[in-house]
Amino acid sequence: MGLRKLKIDEEFRHLIRPLRQREYAQLEQNILSDGCRDPIVVWNGVIVDGHNRYEICMRHGVPFGTKEMEFECREAAIAWICANQLGRRNITEETRKFLIGMQYENEKVVTKIRNRLGKNQHSIDTSDMSEAEEDRACRHWTARRIAEENNVSAATVQKYAFYTRALEEIGKKEPKLVPKILSGQYKIAHKHVMEMAELPAQDLRRINRKIERNPAEFMQYKATRPLFQTGKCDAAGETSSAPSVKDMPEYDPDAEISSLTLTIPSWQSSIERAKNTADLTCVSQQAKGNLVRALNELRNTIADLLSEMEEDENG
């Protein structure tokens, strides 16, 4: 125990959920009363967990202990931070999606490194694979493992990776906006985050200013749409007109959903047929295990789609 100057990596720190004012005050009171009971977790002198405890201890001169971690690379450290934060109960659903996506993005790199070094617990035989095939195999294995840990489907993990990339792109243009999305202060559906990543910086700054001026606890996405859905000005300063109906390609927005709706009864029929005709006492454990995994992935995919539809209805 003592006072040791540690390094703070801004990317690592931004992965940690910021404490609310009341939570920070309570932590500070606990440390002043009982000392710093939990060690600061570090990697090569850089904090990977315990940024708030470190700040409080240094400000008040309270001794603290450290716990050293070993990681092969920076990506492994980021993946660990994400997994550690996902174990906390007080994170928002938006933060959960972001952390799962971030863990996947970094852990697929780690998986490939460990596999080549023979340090992966479940090494993938890549001896006869091209580099592209090896990348696909590592992505698939990593997505499945993270999916099992977080009770979602592998497809959902990869979808959250797109969400994470979109938030990182938004952060490059307007860093102050990302915490508002992750905290739930700005209510915005997954698909709209993807669209927002394509907006120019000035539009994102206008959105952020509107949120900051909002006296309510949170703001819905639809309240900010007019800020960037107005007509764009051309070089002469005139508003560009929208294409006429005859110039626009035919598009049925219901096509995909209607097609899916018509397909589902055939799934139900197949499941009913298997349930009524198969003798489960004679079916191998491997076959039953494969079916259980497939049904769980289907259930998770359905839950994700229902959740996304509810998000869209609410904002």
PDB file of N, CA and C in Angstrom, residues 61-146:
ATOM      1  N   GLY A  61      -4.488  11.876  -0.743  1.00  0.00           N
ATOM      2  CA  GLY A  61      -3.309  11.244  -0.144  1.00  0.00           C
ATOM      3  C   GLY A  61      -3.622   9.943   0.555  1.00  0.00           C
ATOM      4  N   VAL A  62      -4.590   9.166   0.048  1.00  0.00           N
ATOM      5  CA  VAL A  62      -4.973   7.881   0.659  1.00  0.00           C
ATOM      6  C   VAL A  62      -4.176   6.762  -0.021  1.00  0.00           C
ATOM      7  N   PRO A  63      -3.431   5.954   0.741  1.00  0.00           N
ATOM      8  CA  PRO A  63      -2.649   4.863   0.140  1.00  0.00           C
ATOM      9  C   PRO A  63      -3.557   3.846  -0.561  1.00  0.00           C
ATOM     10  N   PHE A  64      -3.035   3.216  -1.598  1.00  0.00           N
ATOM     11  CA  PHE A  64      -3.800   2.200  -2.312  1.00  0.00           C
ATOM     12  C   PHE A  64      -2.875   1.094  -2.789  1.00  0.00           C
ATOM     13  N   GLY A  65      -3.448  -0.065  -2.998  1.00  0.00           N
ATOM     14  CA  GLY A  65      -2.696  -1.185  -3.540  1.00  0.00           C
ATOM     15  C   GLY A  65      -2.946  -1.309  -5.036  1.00  0.00           C
ATOM     16  N   THR A  66      -2.103  -2.085  -5.711  1.00  0.00           N
ATOM     17  CA  THR A  66      -2.280  -2.317  -7.145  1.00  0.00           C
ATOM     18  C   THR A  66      -2.261  -3.818  -7.431  1.00  0.00           C
ATOM     19  N   LYS A  67      -2.931  -4.179  -8.500  1.00  0.00           N
ATOM     20  CA  LYS A  67      -2.929  -5.561  -8.979  1.00  0.00           C
ATOM     21  C   LYS A  67      -2.440  -5.549 -10.415  1.00  0.00           C
ATOM     22  N   GLU A  68      -1.334  -6.240 -10.673  1.00  0.00           N
ATOM     23  CA  GLU A  68      -0.741  -6.243 -12.012  1.00  0.00           C
ATOM     24  C   GLU A  68      -1.412  -7.295 -12.894  1.00  0.00           C
ATOM     25  N   MET A  69      -1.723  -6.907 -14.121  1.00  0.00           N
ATOM     26  CA  MET A  69      -2.277  -7.816 -15.110  1.00  0.00           C
ATOM     27  C   MET A  69      -1.277  -7.994 -16.241  1.00  0.00           C
ATOM     28  N   GLU A  70      -1.345  -9.142 -16.924  1.00  0.00           N
ATOM     29  CA  GLU A  70      -0.482  -9.393 -18.071  1.00  0.00           C
ATOM     30  C   GLU A  70      -1.347  -9.583 -19.312  1.00  0.00           C
ATOM     31  N   PHE A  71      -1.069  -8.814 -20.347  1.00  0.00           N
ATOM     32  CA  PHE A  71      -1.780  -8.923 -21.617  1.00  0.00           C
ATOM     33  C   PHE A  71      -0.764  -9.001 -22.748  1.00  0.00           C
ATOM     34  N   GLU A  72      -1.102  -9.772 -23.784  1.00  0.00           N
ATOM     35  CA  GLU A  72      -0.196  -9.899 -24.924  1.00  0.00           C
ATOM     36  C   GLU A  72      -0.071  -8.604 -25.703  1.00  0.00           C
ATOM     37  N   CYS A  73      -1.146  -7.828 -25.715  1.00  0.00           N
ATOM     38  CA  CYS A  73      -1.176  -6.643 -26.567  1.00  0.00           C
ATOM     39  C   CYS A  73      -2.250  -5.691 -26.061  1.00  0.00           C
ATOM     40  N   ARG A  74      -2.314  -4.526 -26.682  1.00  0.00           N
ATOM     41  CA  ARG A  74      -3.288  -3.510 -26.299  1.00  0.00           C
ATOM     42  C   ARG A  74      -4.727  -4.014 -26.509  1.00  0.00           C
ATOM     43  N   GLU A  75      -4.943  -4.745 -27.616  1.00  0.00           N
ATOM     44  CA  GLU A  75      -6.281  -5.270 -27.891  1.00  0.00           C
ATOM     45  C   GLU A  75      -6.761  -6.201 -26.783  1.00  0.00           C
ATOM     46  N   ALA A  76      -5.838  -6.982 -26.213  1.00  0.00           N
ATOM     47  CA  ALA A  76      -6.209  -7.895 -25.123  1.00  0.00           C
ATOM     48  C   ALA A  76      -6.625  -7.103 -23.886  1.00  0.00           C
ATOM     49  N   ALA A  77      -5.935  -5.999 -23.622  1.00  0.00           N
ATOM     50  CA  ALA A  77      -6.289  -5.158 -22.473  1.00  0.00           C
ATOM     51  C   ALA A  77      -7.673  -4.543 -22.657  1.00  0.00           C
ATOM     52  N   ILE A  78      -7.957  -4.053 -23.865  1.00  0.00           N
ATOM     53  CA  ILE A  78      -9.269  -3.455 -24.136  1.00  0.00           C
ATOM     54  C   ILE A  78     -10.366  -4.499 -24.010  1.00  0.00           C
ATOM     55  N   ALA A  79     -10.134  -5.707 -24.548  1.00  0.00           N
ATOM     56  CA  ALA A  79     -11.128  -6.776 -24.455  1.00  0.00           C
ATOM     57  C   ALA A  79     -11.414  -7.116 -22.995  1.00  0.00           C
ATOM     58  N   TRP A  80     -10.360  -7.131 -22.160  1.00  0.00           N
ATOM     59  CA  TRP A  80     -10.544  -7.435 -20.732  1.00  0.00           C
ATOM     60  C   TRP A  80     -11.368  -6.341 -20.049  1.00  0.00           C
ATOM     61  N   ILE A  81     -11.062  -5.086 -20.351  1.00  0.00           N
ATOM     62  CA  ILE A  81     -11.809  -3.977 -19.749  1.00  0.00           C
ATOM     63  C   ILE A  81     -13.293  -4.093 -20.111  1.00  0.00           C
ATOM     64  N   CYS A  82     -13.573  -4.386 -21.376  1.00  0.00           N
ATOM     65  CA  CYS A  82     -14.971  -4.510 -21.814  1.00  0.00           C
ATOM     66  C   CYS A  82     -15.673  -5.645 -21.079  1.00  0.00           C
ATOM     67  N   ALA A  83     -15.035  -6.810 -21.010  1.00  0.00           N
ATOM     68  CA  ALA A  83     -15.642  -7.955 -20.323  1.00  0.00           C
ATOM     69  C   ALA A  83     -15.862  -7.642 -18.851  1.00  0.00           C
ATOM     70  N   ASN A  84     -14.905  -6.949 -18.239  1.00  0.00           N
ATOM     71  CA  ASN A  84     -15.024  -6.585 -16.828  1.00  0.00           C
ATOM     72  C   ASN A  84     -16.187  -5.623 -16.600  1.00  0.00           C
ATOM     73  N   GLN A  85     -16.346  -4.650 -17.501  1.00  0.00           N
ATOM     74  CA  GLN A  85     -17.448  -3.696 -17.374  1.00  0.00           C
ATOM     75  C   GLN A  85     -18.797  -4.355 -17.630  1.00  0.00           C
ATOM     76  N   LEU A  86     -18.832  -5.342 -18.519  1.00  0.00           N
ATOM     77  CA  LEU A  86     -20.082  -6.046 -18.802  1.00  0.00           C
ATOM     78  C   LEU A  86     -20.564  -6.852 -17.602  1.00  0.00           C
ATOM     79  N   GLY A  87     -19.658  -7.124 -16.677  1.00  0.00           N
ATOM     80  CA  GLY A  87     -20.041  -7.846 -15.458  1.00  0.00           C
ATOM     81  C   GLY A  87     -20.734  -6.963 -14.440  1.00  0.00           C
ATOM     82  N   ARG A  88     -20.757  -5.661 -14.678  1.00  0.00           N
ATOM     83  CA  ARG A  88     -21.420  -4.737 -13.752  1.00  0.00           C
ATOM     84  C   ARG A  88     -22.903  -4.654 -14.083  1.00  0.00           C
ATOM     85  N   ARG A  89     -23.727  -4.484 -13.056  1.00  0.00           N
ATOM     86  CA  ARG A  89     -25.177  -4.499 -13.239  1.00  0.00           C
ATOM     87  C   ARG A  89     -25.747  -3.137 -13.603  1.00  0.00           C
ATOM     88  N   ASN A  90     -25.006  -2.071 -13.348  1.00  0.00           N
ATOM     89  CA  ASN A  90     -25.583  -0.730 -13.491  1.00  0.00           C
ATOM     90  C   ASN A  90     -25.163  -0.031 -14.781  1.00  0.00           C
ATOM     91  N   ILE A  91     -25.077  -0.785 -15.890  1.00  0.00           N
ATOM     92  CA  ILE A  91     -24.772  -0.161 -17.177  1.00  0.00           C
ATOM     93  C   ILE A  91     -26.046  -0.122 -18.020  1.00  0.00           C
ATOM     94  N   THR A  92     -26.143   0.864 -18.892  1.00  0.00           N
ATOM     95  CA  THR A  92     -27.323   0.989 -19.751  1.00  0.00           C
ATOM     96  C   THR A  92     -27.261  -0.048 -20.866  1.00  0.00           C
ATOM     97  N   GLU A  93     -28.392  -0.272 -21.525  1.00  0.00           N
ATOM     98  CA  GLU A  93     -28.433  -1.212 -22.639  1.00  0.00           C
ATOM     99  C   GLU A  93     -27.546  -0.708 -23.788  1.00  0.00           C
ATOM    100  N   GLU A  94     -27.508   0.610 -23.982  1.00  0.00           N
ATOM    101  CA  GLU A  94     -26.660   1.185 -25.030  1.00  0.00           C
ATOM    102  C   GLU A  94     -25.177   0.907 -24.752  1.00  0.00           C
ATOM    103  N   THR A  95     -24.790   1.072 -23.489  1.00  0.00           N
ATOM    104  CA  THR A  95     -23.397   0.800 -23.114  1.00  0.00           C
ATOM    105  C   THR A  95     -23.084  -0.678 -23.269  1.00  0.00           C
ATOM    106  N   ARG A  96     -24.045  -1.518 -22.931  1.00  0.00           N
ATOM    107  CA  ARG A  96     -23.857  -2.971 -23.065  1.00  0.00           C
ATOM    108  C   ARG A  96     -23.596  -3.345 -24.530  1.00  0.00           C
ATOM    109  N   LYS A  97     -24.378  -2.802 -25.441  1.00  0.00           N
ATOM    110  CA  LYS A  97     -24.168  -3.070 -26.868  1.00  0.00           C
ATOM    111  C   LYS A  97     -22.784  -2.606 -27.308  1.00  0.00           C
ATOM    112  N   PHE A  98     -22.423  -1.395 -26.885  1.00  0.00           N
ATOM    113  CA  PHE A  98     -21.129  -0.818 -27.265  1.00  0.00           C
ATOM    114  C   PHE A  98     -19.974  -1.685 -26.757  1.00  0.00           C
ATOM    115  N   LEU A  99     -20.059  -2.116 -25.493  1.00  0.00           N
ATOM    116  CA  LEU A  99     -18.974  -2.903 -24.901  1.00  0.00           C
ATOM    117  C   LEU A  99     -18.853  -4.281 -25.557  1.00  0.00           C
ATOM    118  N   ILE A 100     -19.991  -4.915 -25.862  1.00  0.00           N
ATOM    119  CA  ILE A 100     -19.949  -6.216 -26.540  1.00  0.00           C
ATOM    120  C   ILE A 100     -19.297  -6.061 -27.909  1.00  0.00           C
ATOM    121  N   GLY A 101     -19.703  -5.016 -28.632  1.00  0.00           N
ATOM    122  CA  GLY A 101     -19.108  -4.766 -29.943  1.00  0.00           C
ATOM    123  C   GLY A 101     -17.621  -4.463 -29.848  1.00  0.00           C
ATOM    124  N   MET A 102     -17.225  -3.660 -28.864  1.00  0.00           N
ATOM    125  CA  MET A 102     -15.815  -3.311 -28.677  1.00  0.00           C
ATOM    126  C   MET A 102     -14.992  -4.532 -28.265  1.00  0.00           C
ATOM    127  N   GLN A 103     -15.560  -5.362 -27.382  1.00  0.00           N
ATOM    128  CA  GLN A 103     -14.854  -6.578 -26.976  1.00  0.00           C
ATOM    129  C   GLN A 103     -14.622  -7.475 -28.187  1.00  0.00           C
ATOM    130  N   TYR A 104     -15.644  -7.637 -29.008  1.00  0.00           N
ATOM    131  CA  TYR A 104     -15.511  -8.479 -30.199  1.00  0.00           C
ATOM    132  C   TYR A 104     -14.455  -7.932 -31.155  1.00  0.00           C
ATOM    133  N   GLU A 105     -14.506  -6.612 -31.417  1.00  0.00           N
ATOM    134  CA  GLU A 105     -13.572  -6.008 -32.361  1.00  0.00           C
ATOM    135  C   GLU A 105     -12.123  -6.242 -31.943  1.00  0.00           C
ATOM    136  N   ASN A 106     -11.855  -6.196 -30.642  1.00  0.00           N
ATOM    137  CA  ASN A 106     -10.488  -6.357 -30.158  1.00  0.00           C
ATOM    138  C   ASN A 106     -10.129  -7.818 -29.906  1.00  0.00           C
ATOM    139  N   GLU A 107     -11.095  -8.603 -29.449  1.00  0.00           N
ATOM    140  CA  GLU A 107     -10.777  -9.986 -29.112  1.00  0.00           C
ATOM    141  C   GLU A 107     -10.554 -10.851 -30.353  1.00  0.00           C
ATOM    142  N   LYS A 108     -11.173 -10.490 -31.473  1.00  0.00           N
ATOM    143  CA  LYS A 108     -10.920 -11.279 -32.690  1.00  0.00           C
ATOM    144  C   LYS A 108      -9.449 -11.130 -33.111  1.00  0.00           C
ATOM    145  N   VAL A 109      -8.854  -9.973 -32.822  1.00  0.00           N
ATOM    146  CA  VAL A 109      -7.421  -9.781 -33.077  1.00  0.00           C
ATOM    147  C   VAL A 109      -6.608 -10.654 -32.131  1.00  0.00           C
ATOM    148  N   VAL A 110      -7.015 -10.657 -30.856  1.00  0.00           N
ATOM    149  CA  VAL A 110      -6.306 -11.450 -29.845  1.00  0.00           C
ATOM    150  C   VAL A 110      -6.417 -12.936 -30.153  1.00  0.00           C
ATOM    151  N   THR A 111      -7.598 -13.372 -30.571  1.00  0.00           N
ATOM    152  CA  THR A 111      -7.820 -14.784 -30.918  1.00  0.00           C
ATOM    153  C   THR A 111      -6.837 -15.234 -31.987  1.00  0.00           C
ATOM    154  N   LYS A 112      -6.662 -14.394 -32.995  1.00  0.00           N
ATOM    155  CA  LYS A 112      -5.752 -14.729 -34.092  1.00  0.00           C
ATOM    156  C   LYS A 112      -4.311 -14.817 -33.596  1.00  0.00           C
ATOM    157  N   ILE A 113      -3.910 -13.875 -32.739  1.00  0.00           N
ATOM    158  CA  ILE A 113      -2.542 -13.882 -32.199  1.00  0.00           C
ATOM    159  C   ILE A 113      -2.310 -15.123 -31.350  1.00  0.00           C
ATOM    160  N   ARG A 114      -3.255 -15.411 -30.441  1.00  0.00           N
ATOM    161  CA  ARG A 114      -3.103 -16.569 -29.549  1.00  0.00           C
ATOM    162  C   ARG A 114      -3.119 -17.871 -30.329  1.00  0.00           C
ATOM    163  N   ASN A 115      -3.943 -17.929 -31.363  1.00  0.00           N
ATOM    164  CA  ASN A 115      -4.032 -19.151 -32.155  1.00  0.00           C
ATOM    165  C   ASN A 115      -2.713 -19.444 -32.860  1.00  0.00           C
ATOM    166  N   ARG A 116      -2.093 -18.393 -33.402  1.00  0.00           N
ATOM    167  CA  ARG A 116      -0.811 -18.583 -34.095  1.00  0.00           C
ATOM    168  C   ARG A 116       0.310 -18.965 -33.137  1.00  0.00           C
ATOM    169  N   LEU A 117       0.194 -18.483 -31.889  1.00  0.00           N
ATOM    170  CA  LEU A 117       1.223 -18.798 -30.887  1.00  0.00           C
ATOM    171  C   LEU A 117       0.928 -20.098 -30.156  1.00  0.00           C
ATOM    172  N   GLY A 118      -0.230 -20.694 -30.455  1.00  0.00           N
ATOM    173  CA  GLY A 118      -0.617 -21.932 -29.779  1.00  0.00           C
ATOM    174  C   GLY A 118      -1.040 -21.725 -28.347  1.00  0.00           C
ATOM    175  N   LYS A 119      -1.463 -20.487 -28.004  1.00  0.00           N
ATOM    176  CA  LYS A 119      -1.854 -20.168 -26.630  1.00  0.00           C
ATOM    177  C   LYS A 119      -3.364 -20.097 -26.458  1.00  0.00           C
ATOM    178  N   ASN A 120      -4.104 -20.371 -27.533  1.00  0.00           N
ATOM    179  CA  ASN A 120      -5.557 -20.325 -27.454  1.00  0.00           C
ATOM    180  C   ASN A 120      -6.062 -21.637 -26.876  1.00  0.00           C
ATOM    181  N   GLN A 121      -6.914 -21.549 -25.859  1.00  0.00           N
ATOM    182  CA  GLN A 121      -7.428 -22.752 -25.201  1.00  0.00           C
ATOM    183  C   GLN A 121      -8.159 -23.647 -26.196  1.00  0.00           C
ATOM    184  N   HIS A 122      -8.844 -23.026 -27.144  1.00  0.00           N
ATOM    185  CA  HIS A 122      -9.575 -23.770 -28.163  1.00  0.00           C
ATOM    186  C   HIS A 122      -8.990 -23.415 -29.527  1.00  0.00           C
ATOM    187  N   SER A 123      -7.742 -23.790 -29.735  1.00  0.00           N
ATOM    188  CA  SER A 123      -7.042 -23.391 -30.957  1.00  0.00           C
ATOM    189  C   SER A 123      -7.781 -23.870 -32.199  1.00  0.00           C
ATOM    190  N   ILE A 124      -7.781 -23.021 -33.217  1.00  0.00           N
ATOM    191  CA  ILE A 124      -8.406 -23.343 -34.490  1.00  0.00           C
ATOM    192  C   ILE A 124      -7.306 -23.817 -35.436  1.00  0.00           C
ATOM    193  N   ASP A 125      -7.532 -24.932 -36.102  1.00  0.00           N
ATOM    194  CA  ASP A 125      -6.540 -25.434 -37.040  1.00  0.00           C
ATOM    195  C   ASP A 125      -6.604 -24.599 -38.319  1.00  0.00           C
ATOM    196  N   THR A 126      -5.638 -23.717 -38.474  1.00  0.00           N
ATOM    197  CA  THR A 126      -5.625 -22.819 -39.633  1.00  0.00           C
ATOM    198  C   THR A 126      -4.497 -23.164 -40.608  1.00  0.00           C
ATOM    199  N   SER A 127      -3.914 -24.339 -40.442  1.00  0.00           N
ATOM    200  CA  SER A 127      -2.744 -24.687 -41.248  1.00  0.00           C
ATOM    201  C   SER A 127      -3.043 -24.722 -42.744  1.00  0.00           C
ATOM    202  N   ASP A 128      -4.253 -25.134 -43.116  1.00  0.00           N
ATOM    203  CA  ASP A 128      -4.612 -25.231 -44.535  1.00  0.00           C
ATOM    204  C   ASP A 128      -5.510 -24.081 -44.988  1.00  0.00           C
ATOM    205  N   MET A 129      -5.596 -23.021 -44.182  1.00  0.00           N
ATOM    206  CA  MET A 129      -6.486 -21.904 -44.511  1.00  0.00           C
ATOM    207  C   MET A 129      -5.715 -20.746 -45.135  1.00  0.00           C
ATOM    208  N   SER A 130      -6.398 -20.035 -46.021  1.00  0.00           N
ATOM    209  CA  SER A 130      -5.853 -18.777 -46.508  1.00  0.00           C
ATOM    210  C   SER A 130      -6.012 -17.740 -45.404  1.00  0.00           C
ATOM    211  N   GLU A 131      -5.382 -16.588 -45.573  1.00  0.00           N
ATOM    212  CA  GLU A 131      -5.501 -15.550 -44.545  1.00  0.00           C
ATOM    213  C   GLU A 131      -6.949 -15.097 -44.383  1.00  0.00           C
ATOM    214  N   ALA A 132      -7.671 -15.000 -45.494  1.00  0.00           N
ATOM    215  CA  ALA A 132      -9.075 -14.588 -45.428  1.00  0.00           C
ATOM    216  C   ALA A 132      -9.906 -15.629 -44.688  1.00  0.00           C
ATOM    217  N   GLU A 133      -9.633 -16.899 -44.947  1.00  0.00           N
ATOM    218  CA  GLU A 133     -10.375 -17.978 -44.265  1.00  0.00           C
ATOM    219  C   GLU A 133     -10.038 -18.004 -42.784  1.00  0.00           C
ATOM    220  N   GLU A 134      -8.766 -17.741 -42.458  1.00  0.00           N
ATOM    221  CA  GLU A 134      -8.364 -17.694 -41.052  1.00  0.00           C
ATOM    222  C   GLU A 134      -9.071 -16.551 -40.335  1.00  0.00           C
ATOM    223  N   ASP A 135      -9.162 -15.389 -40.991  1.00  0.00           N
ATOM    224  CA  ASP A 135      -9.872 -14.251 -40.399  1.00  0.00           C
ATOM    225  C   ASP A 135     -11.329 -14.599 -40.125  1.00  0.00           C
ATOM    226  N   ARG A 136     -11.986 -15.241 -41.096  1.00  0.00           N
ATOM    227  CA  ARG A 136     -13.393 -15.619 -40.918  1.00  0.00           C
ATOM    228  C   ARG A 136     -13.556 -16.601 -39.775  1.00  0.00           C
ATOM    229  N   ALA A 137     -12.645 -17.569 -39.682  1.00  0.00           N
ATOM    230  CA  ALA A 137     -12.726 -18.569 -38.614  1.00  0.00           C
ATOM    231  C   ALA A 137     -12.552 -17.928 -37.239  1.00  0.00           C
ATOM    232  N   CYS A 138     -11.594 -17.006 -37.129  1.00  0.00           N
ATOM    233  CA  CYS A 138     -11.358 -16.330 -35.851  1.00  0.00           C
ATOM    234  C   CYS A 138     -12.542 -15.439 -35.472  1.00  0.00           C
ATOM    235  N   ARG A 139     -13.107 -14.763 -36.468  1.00  0.00           N
ATOM    236  CA  ARG A 139     -14.269 -13.921 -36.196  1.00  0.00           C
ATOM    237  C   ARG A 139     -15.448 -14.770 -35.724  1.00  0.00           C
ATOM    238  N   HIS A 140     -15.661 -15.886 -36.398  1.00  0.00           N
ATOM    239  CA  HIS A 140     -16.788 -16.756 -36.057  1.00  0.00           C
ATOM    240  C   HIS A 140     -16.632 -17.316 -34.646  1.00  0.00           C
ATOM    241  N   TRP A 141     -15.427 -17.836 -34.345  1.00  0.00           N
ATOM    242  CA  TRP A 141     -15.211 -18.434 -33.018  1.00  0.00           C
ATOM    243  C   TRP A 141     -15.342 -17.383 -31.918  1.00  0.00           C
ATOM    244  N   THR A 142     -14.768 -16.203 -32.144  1.00  0.00           N
ATOM    245  CA  THR A 142     -14.827 -15.131 -31.144  1.00  0.00           C
ATOM    246  C   THR A 142     -16.258 -14.682 -30.909  1.00  0.00           C
ATOM    247  N   ALA A 143     -17.026 -14.507 -31.993  1.00  0.00           N
ATOM    248  CA  ALA A 143     -18.424 -14.080 -31.854  1.00  0.00           C
ATOM    249  C   ALA A 143     -19.230 -15.095 -31.066  1.00  0.00           C
ATOM    250  N   ARG A 144     -19.018 -16.376 -31.330  1.00  0.00           N
ATOM    251  CA  ARG A 144     -19.773 -17.416 -30.612  1.00  0.00           C
ATOM    252  C   ARG A 144     -19.435 -17.419 -29.128  1.00  0.00           C
ATOM    253  N   ARG A 145     -18.153 -17.258 -28.802  1.00  0.00           N
ATOM    254  CA  ARG A 145     -17.766 -17.302 -27.394  1.00  0.00           C
ATOM    255  C   ARG A 145     -18.335 -16.108 -26.627  1.00  0.00           C
ATOM    256  N   ILE A 146     -18.231 -14.896 -27.205  1.00  0.00           N
ATOM    257  CA  ILE A 146     -18.753 -13.706 -26.547  1.00  0.00           C
ATOM    258  C   ILE A 146     -20.281 -13.788 -26.456  1.00  0.00           C
TER     259      ILE A 146
END
